[in-house]
Short mmCIF file of C-alpha atoms and ligand atoms in Angstrom, two decimals:
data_model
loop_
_atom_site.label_atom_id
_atom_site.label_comp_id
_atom_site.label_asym_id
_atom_site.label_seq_id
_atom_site.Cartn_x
_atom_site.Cartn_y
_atom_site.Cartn_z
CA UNK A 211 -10.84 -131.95 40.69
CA UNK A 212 -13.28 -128.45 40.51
CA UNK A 213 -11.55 -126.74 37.22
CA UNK A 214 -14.22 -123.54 38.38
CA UNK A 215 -15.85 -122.35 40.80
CA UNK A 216 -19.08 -121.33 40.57
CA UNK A 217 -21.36 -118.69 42.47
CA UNK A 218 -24.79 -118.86 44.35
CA UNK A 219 -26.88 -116.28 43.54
CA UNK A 220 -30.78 -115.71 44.53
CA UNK A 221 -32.62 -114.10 41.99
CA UNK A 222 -36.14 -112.14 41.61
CA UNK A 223 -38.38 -113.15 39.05
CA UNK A 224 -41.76 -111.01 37.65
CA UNK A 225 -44.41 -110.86 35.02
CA UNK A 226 -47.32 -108.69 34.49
CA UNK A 227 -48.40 -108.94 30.62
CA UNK A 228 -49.78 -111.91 28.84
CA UNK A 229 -49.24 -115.26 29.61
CA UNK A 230 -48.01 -114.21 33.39
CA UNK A 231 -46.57 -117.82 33.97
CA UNK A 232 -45.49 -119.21 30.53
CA UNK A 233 -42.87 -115.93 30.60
CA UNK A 234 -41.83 -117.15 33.89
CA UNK A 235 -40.72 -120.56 32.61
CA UNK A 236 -38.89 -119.58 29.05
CA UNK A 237 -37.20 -117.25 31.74
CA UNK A 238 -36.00 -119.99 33.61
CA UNK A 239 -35.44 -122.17 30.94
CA UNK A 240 -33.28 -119.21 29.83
CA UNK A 241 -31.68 -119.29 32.72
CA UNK A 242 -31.26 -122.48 32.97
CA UNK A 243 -29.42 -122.60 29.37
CA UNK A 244 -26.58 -120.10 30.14
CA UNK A 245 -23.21 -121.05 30.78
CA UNK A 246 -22.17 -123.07 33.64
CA UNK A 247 -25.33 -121.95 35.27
CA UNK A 248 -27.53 -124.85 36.94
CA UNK A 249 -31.38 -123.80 38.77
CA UNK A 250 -31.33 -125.43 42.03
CA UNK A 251 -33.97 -124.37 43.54
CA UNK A 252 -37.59 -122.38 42.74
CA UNK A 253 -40.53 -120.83 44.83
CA UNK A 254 -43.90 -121.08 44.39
CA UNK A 255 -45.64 -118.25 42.24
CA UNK A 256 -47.33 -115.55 44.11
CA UNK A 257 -49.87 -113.30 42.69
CA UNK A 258 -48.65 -109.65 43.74
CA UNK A 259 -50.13 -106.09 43.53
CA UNK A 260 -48.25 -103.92 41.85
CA UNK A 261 -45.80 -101.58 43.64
CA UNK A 262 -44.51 -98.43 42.81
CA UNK A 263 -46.43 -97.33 39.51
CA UNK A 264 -50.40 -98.89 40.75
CA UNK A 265 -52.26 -98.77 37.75
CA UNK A 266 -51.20 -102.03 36.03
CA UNK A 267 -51.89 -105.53 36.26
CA UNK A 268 -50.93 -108.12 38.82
CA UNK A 269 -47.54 -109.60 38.80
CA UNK A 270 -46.87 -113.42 39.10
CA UNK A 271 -43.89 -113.41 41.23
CA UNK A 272 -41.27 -116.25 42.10
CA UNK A 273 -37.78 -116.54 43.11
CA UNK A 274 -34.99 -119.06 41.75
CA UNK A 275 -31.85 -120.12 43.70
CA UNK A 276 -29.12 -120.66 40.58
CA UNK A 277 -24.90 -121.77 40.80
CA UNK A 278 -23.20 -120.34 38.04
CA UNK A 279 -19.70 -120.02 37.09
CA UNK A 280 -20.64 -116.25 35.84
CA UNK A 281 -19.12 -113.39 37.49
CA UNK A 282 -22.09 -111.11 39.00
CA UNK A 283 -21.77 -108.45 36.01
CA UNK A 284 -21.23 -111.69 33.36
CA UNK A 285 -24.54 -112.96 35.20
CA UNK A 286 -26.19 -109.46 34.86
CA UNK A 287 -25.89 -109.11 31.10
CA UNK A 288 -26.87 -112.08 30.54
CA UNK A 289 -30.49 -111.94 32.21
CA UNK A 290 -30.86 -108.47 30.23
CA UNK A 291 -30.32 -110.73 26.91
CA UNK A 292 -32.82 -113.15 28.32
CA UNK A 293 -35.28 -110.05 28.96
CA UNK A 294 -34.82 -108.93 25.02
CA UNK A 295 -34.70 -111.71 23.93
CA UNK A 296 -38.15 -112.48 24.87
CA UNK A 297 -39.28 -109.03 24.26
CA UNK A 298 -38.91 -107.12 27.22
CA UNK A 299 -39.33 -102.88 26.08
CA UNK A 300 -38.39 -100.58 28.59
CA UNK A 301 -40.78 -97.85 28.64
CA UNK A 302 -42.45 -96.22 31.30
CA UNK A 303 -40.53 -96.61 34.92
CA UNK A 304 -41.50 -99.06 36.75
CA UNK A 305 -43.86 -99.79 34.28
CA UNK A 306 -45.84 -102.95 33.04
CA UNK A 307 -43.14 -105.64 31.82
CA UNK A 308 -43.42 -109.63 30.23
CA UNK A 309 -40.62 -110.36 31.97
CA UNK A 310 -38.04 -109.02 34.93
CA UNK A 311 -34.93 -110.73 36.35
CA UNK A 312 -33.33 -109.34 39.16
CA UNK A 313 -30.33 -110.75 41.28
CA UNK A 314 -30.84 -110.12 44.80
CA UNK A 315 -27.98 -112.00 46.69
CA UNK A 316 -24.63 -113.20 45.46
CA UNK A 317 -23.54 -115.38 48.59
CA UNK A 318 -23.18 -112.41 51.37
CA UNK A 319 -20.95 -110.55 48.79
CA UNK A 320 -21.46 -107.17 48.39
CA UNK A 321 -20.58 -105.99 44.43
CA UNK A 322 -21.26 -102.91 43.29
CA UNK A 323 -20.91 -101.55 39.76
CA UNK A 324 -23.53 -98.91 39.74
CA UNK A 325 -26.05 -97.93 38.59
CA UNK A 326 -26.85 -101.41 37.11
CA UNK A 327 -25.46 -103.82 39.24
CA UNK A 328 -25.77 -103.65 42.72
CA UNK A 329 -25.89 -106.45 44.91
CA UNK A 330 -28.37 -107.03 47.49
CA UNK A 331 -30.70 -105.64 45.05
CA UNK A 332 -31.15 -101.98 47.42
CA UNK A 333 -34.54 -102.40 47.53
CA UNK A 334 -35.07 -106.02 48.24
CA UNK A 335 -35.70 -105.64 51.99
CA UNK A 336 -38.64 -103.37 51.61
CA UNK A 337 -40.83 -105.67 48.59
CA UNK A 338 -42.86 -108.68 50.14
CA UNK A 339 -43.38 -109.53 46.55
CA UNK A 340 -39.40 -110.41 46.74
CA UNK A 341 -39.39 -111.48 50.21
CA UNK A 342 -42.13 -114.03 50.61
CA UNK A 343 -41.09 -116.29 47.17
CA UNK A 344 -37.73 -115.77 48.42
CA UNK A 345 -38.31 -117.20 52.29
CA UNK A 346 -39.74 -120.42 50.66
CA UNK A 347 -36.19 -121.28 49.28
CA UNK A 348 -34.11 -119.41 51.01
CA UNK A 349 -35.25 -118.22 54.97
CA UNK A 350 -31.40 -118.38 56.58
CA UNK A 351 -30.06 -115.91 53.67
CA UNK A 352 -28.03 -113.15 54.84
CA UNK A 353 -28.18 -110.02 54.23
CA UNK A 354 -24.77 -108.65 54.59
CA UNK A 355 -25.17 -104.69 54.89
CA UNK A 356 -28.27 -105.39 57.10
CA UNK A 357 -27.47 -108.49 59.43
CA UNK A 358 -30.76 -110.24 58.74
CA UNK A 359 -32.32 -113.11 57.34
CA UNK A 360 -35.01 -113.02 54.91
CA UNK A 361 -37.05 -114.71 57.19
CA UNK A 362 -36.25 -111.85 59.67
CA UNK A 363 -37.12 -109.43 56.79
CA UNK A 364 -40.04 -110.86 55.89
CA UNK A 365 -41.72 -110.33 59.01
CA UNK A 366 -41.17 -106.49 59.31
CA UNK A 367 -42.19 -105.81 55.37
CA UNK A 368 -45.08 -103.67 54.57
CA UNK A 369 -47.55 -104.62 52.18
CA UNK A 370 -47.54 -108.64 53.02
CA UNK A 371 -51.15 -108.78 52.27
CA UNK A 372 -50.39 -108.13 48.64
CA UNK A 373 -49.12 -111.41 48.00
CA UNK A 374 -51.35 -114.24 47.53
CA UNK A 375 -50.16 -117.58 46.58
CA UNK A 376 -50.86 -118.42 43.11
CA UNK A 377 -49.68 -121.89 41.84
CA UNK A 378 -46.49 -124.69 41.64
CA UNK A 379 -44.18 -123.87 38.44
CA UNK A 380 -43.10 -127.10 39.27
CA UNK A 381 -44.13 -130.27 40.79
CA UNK A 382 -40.86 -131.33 42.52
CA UNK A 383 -40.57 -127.65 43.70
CA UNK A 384 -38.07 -127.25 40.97
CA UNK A 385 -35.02 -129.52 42.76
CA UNK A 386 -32.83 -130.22 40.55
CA UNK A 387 -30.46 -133.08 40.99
CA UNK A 388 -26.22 -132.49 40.10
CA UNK A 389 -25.59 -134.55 37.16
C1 X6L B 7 -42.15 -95.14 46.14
C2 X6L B 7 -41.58 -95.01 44.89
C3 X6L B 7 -42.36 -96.39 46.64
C4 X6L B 7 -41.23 -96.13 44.16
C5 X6L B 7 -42.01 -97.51 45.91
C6 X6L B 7 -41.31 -99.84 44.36
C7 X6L B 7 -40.49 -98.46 42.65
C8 X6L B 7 -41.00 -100.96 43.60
C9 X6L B 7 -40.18 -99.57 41.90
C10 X6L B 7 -41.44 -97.38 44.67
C11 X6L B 7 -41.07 -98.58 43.90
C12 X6L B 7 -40.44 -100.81 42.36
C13 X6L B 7 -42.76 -105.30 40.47
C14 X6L B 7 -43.70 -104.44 41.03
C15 X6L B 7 -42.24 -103.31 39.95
C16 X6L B 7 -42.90 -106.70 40.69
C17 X6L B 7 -44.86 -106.18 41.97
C18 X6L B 7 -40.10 -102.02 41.58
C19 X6L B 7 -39.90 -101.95 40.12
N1 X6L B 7 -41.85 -104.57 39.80
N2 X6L B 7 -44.75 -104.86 41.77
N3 X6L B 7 -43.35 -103.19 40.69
N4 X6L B 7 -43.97 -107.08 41.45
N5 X6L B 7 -45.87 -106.65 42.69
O1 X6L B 7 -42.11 -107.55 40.23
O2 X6L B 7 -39.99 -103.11 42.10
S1 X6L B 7 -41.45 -101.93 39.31
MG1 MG B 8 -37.51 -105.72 39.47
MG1 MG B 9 -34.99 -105.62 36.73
#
């Protein structure tokens, strides 16, 4: 008998300071470690130009897809305590980071609790460095206010050619098994 039921959520992973892909796993070990929250799936990484403030490094980028018995603002806080707890400081906008985590679909549920949680992520449609990671695990998402897939999204998004496949996080792509 299910006693809960849990959530799928895609989520939006990125690091541009230090070790690029050694923040990305704690950050899904983090993730991994909350609550009722299993990873069940996990792109490659993508090297990615910066967008929206240039001058700073390149971003290793990846996306996760995660089940979790967390509500969408429960899930929220909780991948801002993974960010400070592994040092994330928020200075400059849109600035260099160790670590981001952002949740991009819940399902095709549309939640809004503005201005911190709102799901789709607004802006998700328009970033190939969220779009390509997340049409490796996830092509025949929906976006519910738009009608479109990600693979469908992918393919009109500017700025494809500033993603470059990087690496494997993982060798068995990440698949977890239920236990
Ligand atoms: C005009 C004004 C056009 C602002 C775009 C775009 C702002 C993206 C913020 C924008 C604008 C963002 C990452 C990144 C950031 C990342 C790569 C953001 C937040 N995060 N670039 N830039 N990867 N490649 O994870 O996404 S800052
Ligand atoms: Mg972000
Ligand atoms: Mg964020």
């Amino acid at each position: 008998m299910t006693i809960e039921s849990a959530t799928d959520y895609l989520l939006s992973l990125g690091s541009n300071l230090g070790d690029r892909t050694l923040h990305l796993q704690k950050a899904i070990a983090g993730i991994e470690g909350l609550v009722g929250t299993a990873v069940l799936s996990c792109s490659d990484v993508y090297e990615t130009d910066p967008v929206g403030f240039l001058e700073q490094p390149a971003f290793l980028n990846l996306a996760v897809s995660i089940r979790s018995v967390l509500s969408p603002k429960e899930l929220l806080v909780s991948l801002l305590g993974i960010e400070t707890a592994m040092g994330r400081v928020r200075d400059i906008r849109y600035g260099p980071r160790i670590i981001d985590v952002d949740i991009l679909l819940c399902g095709t549920e549309v939640v809004a609790d503005p201005p911190l949680l709102i799901i789709p992520h607004p802006r998700m449609h328009e970033r190939a460095f969220v779009l390509t990671p997340l049409a490796q695990i996830a092509p025949d998402a929906v976006h519910p206010q738009l009608g479109a897939t990600v693979s469908m999204m992918l393919e009109t998004v500017a700025g494809r050619e500033g993603v470059r496949w990087h690496s494997t996080l993982f060798q068995n792509d990440c698949e977890r098994t239920e236990s």
